[in-house]
mmCIF file of C-alpha atoms in Angstrom:
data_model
loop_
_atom_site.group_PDB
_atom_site.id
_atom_site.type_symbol
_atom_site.label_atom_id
_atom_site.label_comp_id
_atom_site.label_asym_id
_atom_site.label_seq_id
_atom_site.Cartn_x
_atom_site.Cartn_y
_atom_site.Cartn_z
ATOM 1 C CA UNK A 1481 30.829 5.224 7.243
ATOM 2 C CA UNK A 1482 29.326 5.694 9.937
ATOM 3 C CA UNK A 1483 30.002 9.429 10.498
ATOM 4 C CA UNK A 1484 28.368 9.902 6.725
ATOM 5 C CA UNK A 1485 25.302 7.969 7.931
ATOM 6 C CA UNK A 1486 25.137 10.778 11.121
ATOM 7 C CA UNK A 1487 25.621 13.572 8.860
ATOM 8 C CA UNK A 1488 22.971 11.937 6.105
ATOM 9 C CA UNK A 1489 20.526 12.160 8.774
ATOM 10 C CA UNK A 1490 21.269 15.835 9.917
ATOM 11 C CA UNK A 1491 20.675 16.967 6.595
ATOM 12 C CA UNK A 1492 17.506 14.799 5.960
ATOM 13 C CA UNK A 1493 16.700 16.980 9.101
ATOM 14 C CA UNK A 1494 17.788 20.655 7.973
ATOM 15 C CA UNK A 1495 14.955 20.153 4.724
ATOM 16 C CA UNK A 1496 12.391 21.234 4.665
ATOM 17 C CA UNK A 1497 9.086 18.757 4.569
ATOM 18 C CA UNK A 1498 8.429 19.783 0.707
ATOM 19 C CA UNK A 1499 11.918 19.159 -0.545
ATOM 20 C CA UNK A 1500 12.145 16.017 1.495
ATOM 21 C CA UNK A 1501 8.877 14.779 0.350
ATOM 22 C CA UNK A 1502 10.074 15.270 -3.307
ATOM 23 C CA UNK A 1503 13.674 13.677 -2.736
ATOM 24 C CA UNK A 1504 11.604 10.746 -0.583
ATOM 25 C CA UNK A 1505 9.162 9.744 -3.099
ATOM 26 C CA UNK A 1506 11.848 7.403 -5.693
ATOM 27 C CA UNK A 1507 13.158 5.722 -2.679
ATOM 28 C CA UNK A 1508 9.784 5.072 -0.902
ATOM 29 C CA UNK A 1509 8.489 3.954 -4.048
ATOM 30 C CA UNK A 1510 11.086 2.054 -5.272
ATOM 31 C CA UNK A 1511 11.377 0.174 -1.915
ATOM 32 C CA UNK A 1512 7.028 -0.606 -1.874
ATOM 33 C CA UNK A 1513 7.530 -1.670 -5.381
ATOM 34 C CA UNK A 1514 5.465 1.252 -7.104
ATOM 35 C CA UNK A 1515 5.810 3.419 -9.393
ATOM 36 C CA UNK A 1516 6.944 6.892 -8.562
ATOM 37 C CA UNK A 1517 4.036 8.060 -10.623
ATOM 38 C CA UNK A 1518 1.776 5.480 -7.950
ATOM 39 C CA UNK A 1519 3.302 6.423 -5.002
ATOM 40 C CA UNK A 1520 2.558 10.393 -5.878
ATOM 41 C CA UNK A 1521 -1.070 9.283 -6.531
ATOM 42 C CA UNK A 1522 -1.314 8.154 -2.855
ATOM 43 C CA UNK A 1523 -2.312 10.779 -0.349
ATOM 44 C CA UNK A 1524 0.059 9.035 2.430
ATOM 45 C CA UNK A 1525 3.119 9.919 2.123
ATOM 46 C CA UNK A 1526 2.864 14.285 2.053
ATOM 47 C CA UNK A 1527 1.286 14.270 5.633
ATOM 48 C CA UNK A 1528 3.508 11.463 6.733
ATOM 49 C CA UNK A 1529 7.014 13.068 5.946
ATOM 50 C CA UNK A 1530 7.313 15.230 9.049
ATOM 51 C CA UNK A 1531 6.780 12.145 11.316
ATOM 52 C CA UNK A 1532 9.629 10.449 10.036
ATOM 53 C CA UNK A 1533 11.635 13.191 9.360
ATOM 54 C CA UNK A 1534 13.583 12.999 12.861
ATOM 55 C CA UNK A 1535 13.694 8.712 12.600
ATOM 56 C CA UNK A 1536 15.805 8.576 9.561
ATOM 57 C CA UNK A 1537 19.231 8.651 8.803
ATOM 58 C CA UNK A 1538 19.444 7.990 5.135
ATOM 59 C CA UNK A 1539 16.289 8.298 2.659
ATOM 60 C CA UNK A 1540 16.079 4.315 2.067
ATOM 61 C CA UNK A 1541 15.360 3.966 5.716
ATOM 62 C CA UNK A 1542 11.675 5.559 4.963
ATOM 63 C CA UNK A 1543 10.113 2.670 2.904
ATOM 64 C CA UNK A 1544 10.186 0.275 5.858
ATOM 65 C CA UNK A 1545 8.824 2.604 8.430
ATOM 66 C CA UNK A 1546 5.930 3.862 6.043
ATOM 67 C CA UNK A 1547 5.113 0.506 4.628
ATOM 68 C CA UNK A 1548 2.362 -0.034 6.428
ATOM 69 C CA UNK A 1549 0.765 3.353 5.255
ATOM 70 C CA UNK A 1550 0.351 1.476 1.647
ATOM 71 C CA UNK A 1551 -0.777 -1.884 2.522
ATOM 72 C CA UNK A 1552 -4.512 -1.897 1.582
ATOM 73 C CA UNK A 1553 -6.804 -4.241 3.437
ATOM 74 C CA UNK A 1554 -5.108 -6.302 6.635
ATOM 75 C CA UNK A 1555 -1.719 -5.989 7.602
ATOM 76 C CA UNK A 1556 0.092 -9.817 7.684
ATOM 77 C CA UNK A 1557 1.197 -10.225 11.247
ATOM 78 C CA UNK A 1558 4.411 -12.199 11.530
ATOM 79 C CA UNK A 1559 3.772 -12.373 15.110
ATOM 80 C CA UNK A 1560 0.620 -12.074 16.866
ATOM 81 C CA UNK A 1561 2.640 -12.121 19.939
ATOM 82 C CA UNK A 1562 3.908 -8.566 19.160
ATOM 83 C CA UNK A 1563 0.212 -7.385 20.462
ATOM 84 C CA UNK A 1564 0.198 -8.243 23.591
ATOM 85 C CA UNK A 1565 1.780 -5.701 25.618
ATOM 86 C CA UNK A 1566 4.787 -6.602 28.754
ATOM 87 C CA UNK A 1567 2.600 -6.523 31.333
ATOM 88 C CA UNK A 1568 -0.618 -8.258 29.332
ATOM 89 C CA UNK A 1569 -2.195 -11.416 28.471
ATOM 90 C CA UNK A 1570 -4.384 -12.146 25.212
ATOM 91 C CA UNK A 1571 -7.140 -11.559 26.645
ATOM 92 C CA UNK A 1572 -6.136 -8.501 27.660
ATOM 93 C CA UNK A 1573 -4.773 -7.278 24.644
ATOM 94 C CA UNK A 1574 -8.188 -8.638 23.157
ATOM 95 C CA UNK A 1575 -9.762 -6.646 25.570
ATOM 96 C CA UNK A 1576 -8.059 -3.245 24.647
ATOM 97 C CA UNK A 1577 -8.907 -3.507 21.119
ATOM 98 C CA UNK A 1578 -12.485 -4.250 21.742
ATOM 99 C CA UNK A 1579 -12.132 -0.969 23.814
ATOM 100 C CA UNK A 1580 -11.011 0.497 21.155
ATOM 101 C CA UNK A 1581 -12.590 -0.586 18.717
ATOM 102 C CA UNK A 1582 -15.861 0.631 20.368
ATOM 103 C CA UNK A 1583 -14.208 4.239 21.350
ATOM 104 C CA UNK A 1584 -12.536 4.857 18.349
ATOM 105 C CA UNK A 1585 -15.292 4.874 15.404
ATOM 106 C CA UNK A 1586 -17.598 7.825 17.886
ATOM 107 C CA UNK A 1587 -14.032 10.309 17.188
ATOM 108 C CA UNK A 1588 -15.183 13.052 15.187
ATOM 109 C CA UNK A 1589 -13.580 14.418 13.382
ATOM 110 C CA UNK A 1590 -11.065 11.862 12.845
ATOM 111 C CA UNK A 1591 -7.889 13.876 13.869
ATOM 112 C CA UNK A 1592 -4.843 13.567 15.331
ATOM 113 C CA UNK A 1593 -6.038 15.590 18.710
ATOM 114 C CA UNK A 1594 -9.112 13.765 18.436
ATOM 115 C CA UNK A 1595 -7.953 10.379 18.062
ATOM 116 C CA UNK A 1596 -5.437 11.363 21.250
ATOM 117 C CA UNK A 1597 -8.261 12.305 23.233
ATOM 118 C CA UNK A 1598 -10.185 8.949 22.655
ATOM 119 C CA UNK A 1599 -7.334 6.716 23.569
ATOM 120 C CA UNK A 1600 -5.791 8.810 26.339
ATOM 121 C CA UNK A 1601 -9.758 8.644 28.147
ATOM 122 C CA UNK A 1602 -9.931 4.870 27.001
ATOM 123 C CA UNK A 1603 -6.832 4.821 29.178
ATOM 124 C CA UNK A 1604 -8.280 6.315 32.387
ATOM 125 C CA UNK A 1605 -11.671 4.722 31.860
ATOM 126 C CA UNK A 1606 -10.641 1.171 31.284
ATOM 127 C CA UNK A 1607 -7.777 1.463 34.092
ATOM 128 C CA UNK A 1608 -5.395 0.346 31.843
ATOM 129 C CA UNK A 1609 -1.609 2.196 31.131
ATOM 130 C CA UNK A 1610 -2.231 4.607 28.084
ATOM 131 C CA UNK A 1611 1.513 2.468 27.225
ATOM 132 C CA UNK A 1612 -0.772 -1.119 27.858
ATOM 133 C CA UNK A 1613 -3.928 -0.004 25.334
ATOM 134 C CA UNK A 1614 -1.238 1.917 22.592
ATOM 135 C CA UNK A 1615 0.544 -1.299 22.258
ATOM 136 C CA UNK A 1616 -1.952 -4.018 20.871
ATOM 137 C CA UNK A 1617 -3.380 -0.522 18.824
ATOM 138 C CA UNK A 1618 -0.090 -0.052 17.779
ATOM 139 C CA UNK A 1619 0.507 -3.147 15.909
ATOM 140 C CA UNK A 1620 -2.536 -3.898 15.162
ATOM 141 C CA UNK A 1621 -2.859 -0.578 12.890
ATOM 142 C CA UNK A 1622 1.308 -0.118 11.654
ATOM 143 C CA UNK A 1623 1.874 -4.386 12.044
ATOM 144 C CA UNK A 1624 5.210 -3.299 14.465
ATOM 145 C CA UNK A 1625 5.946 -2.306 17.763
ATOM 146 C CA UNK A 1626 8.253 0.425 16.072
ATOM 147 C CA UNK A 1627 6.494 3.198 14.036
ATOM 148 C CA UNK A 1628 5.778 6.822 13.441
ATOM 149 C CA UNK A 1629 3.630 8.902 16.072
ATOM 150 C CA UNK A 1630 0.511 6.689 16.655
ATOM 151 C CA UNK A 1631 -2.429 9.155 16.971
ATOM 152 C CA UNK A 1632 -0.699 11.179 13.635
ATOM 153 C CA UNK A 1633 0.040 7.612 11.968
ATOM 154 C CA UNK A 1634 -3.740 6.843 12.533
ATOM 155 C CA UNK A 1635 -4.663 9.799 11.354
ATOM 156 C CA UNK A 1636 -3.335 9.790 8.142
ATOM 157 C CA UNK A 1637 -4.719 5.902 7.935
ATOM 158 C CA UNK A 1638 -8.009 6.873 8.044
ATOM 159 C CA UNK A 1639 -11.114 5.588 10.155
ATOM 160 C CA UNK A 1640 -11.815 2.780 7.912
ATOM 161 C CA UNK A 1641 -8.575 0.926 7.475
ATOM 162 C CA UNK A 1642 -8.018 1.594 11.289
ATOM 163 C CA UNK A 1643 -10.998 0.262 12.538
ATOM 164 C CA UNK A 1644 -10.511 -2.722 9.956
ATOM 165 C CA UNK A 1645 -7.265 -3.581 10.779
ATOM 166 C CA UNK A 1646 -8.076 -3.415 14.657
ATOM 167 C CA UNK A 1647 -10.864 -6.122 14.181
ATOM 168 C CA UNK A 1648 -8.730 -8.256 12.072
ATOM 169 C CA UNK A 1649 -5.789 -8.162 14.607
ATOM 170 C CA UNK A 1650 -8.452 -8.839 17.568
ATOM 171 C CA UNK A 1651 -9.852 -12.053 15.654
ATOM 172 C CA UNK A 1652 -6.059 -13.312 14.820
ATOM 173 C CA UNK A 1653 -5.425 -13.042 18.593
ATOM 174 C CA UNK A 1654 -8.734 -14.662 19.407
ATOM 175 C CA UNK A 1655 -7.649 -17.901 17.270
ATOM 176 C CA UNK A 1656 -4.208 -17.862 18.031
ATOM 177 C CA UNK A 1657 -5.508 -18.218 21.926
ATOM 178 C CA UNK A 1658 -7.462 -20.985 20.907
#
């Protein structure tokens, strides 16, 4: 089993991002509870094929790790926790976001190299490990620790839900420190 698993996943790799797009879209839908006729509607999924593309060894592991692309609104964090980084403290990881939250809306235009830029000179500016500020951003934005590129994964997010779901994340942290 196994061994079919491995050589699932080196074929999901060998397509090409169209064909795997098309043979992704039942299983993502099926597994977020849409419609493939929904999911299709949704401008998410295209741009966020090739970022998977290498994490996945069968085409019902995509659902999970893209689930957070179709969650409109805030994210439900299971555990706050997950935001603070190893080496931080609430406040901290309260901190970063604020950061971030302050950096991140002045990106124009709101691109992957642009969005890189702003975080990597948040980083140097604020002191703090690029590793340290990606974290709380991390699951703030994807609600995991685990997900698909960050600056692309933002990218295809959008400004708005971004910034929305960074200032929900930093008031959940702010009253679970309280």
């Amino acid at each position: 089993y196994d061994k079919l698993v491995w050589l699932d996943g080196v074929y999901i790799r060998d397509l090409d991002d169209d064909e795997l797009y098309r043979r992704l879209l039942p299983f993502v839908a099926r597994g977020l509870g849409m419609s493939e006729a929904e999911m299709a509607a949704r401008p998410e999924l295209r741009p966020a094929v090739p970022l998977i593309k290498e994490r996945i060894k069968t085409l019902a592991d995509a659902a999970p790790m893209l689930s957070f692309f179709f969650v409109d609104g805030v994210i439900q964090y299971d555990d706050p926790s997950a935001m603070i980084g190893k080496k931080m403290t609430a406040e901290d990881s309260i901190a970063a976001l604020d950061e971030a939250l302050v950096a991140l809306p002045e990106v124009d235009p709101w691109t992957h190299d642009g969005i890189e830029a702003c975080l990597r000179g948040l980083s140097e500016t604020t002191g703090l490990k690029l590793r340290d500020l990606l974290t709380p951003v991390r699951v703030a934005a994807t609600g995991s620790n685990v997900s698909p590129p960050l600056f692309e994964a933002l990218a295809i997010l959008g400004r708005s839900r971004t910034m929305q779901r960074l200032a929900a994340a930093r008031d959940i942290l702010r009253s679970a420190r309280s």
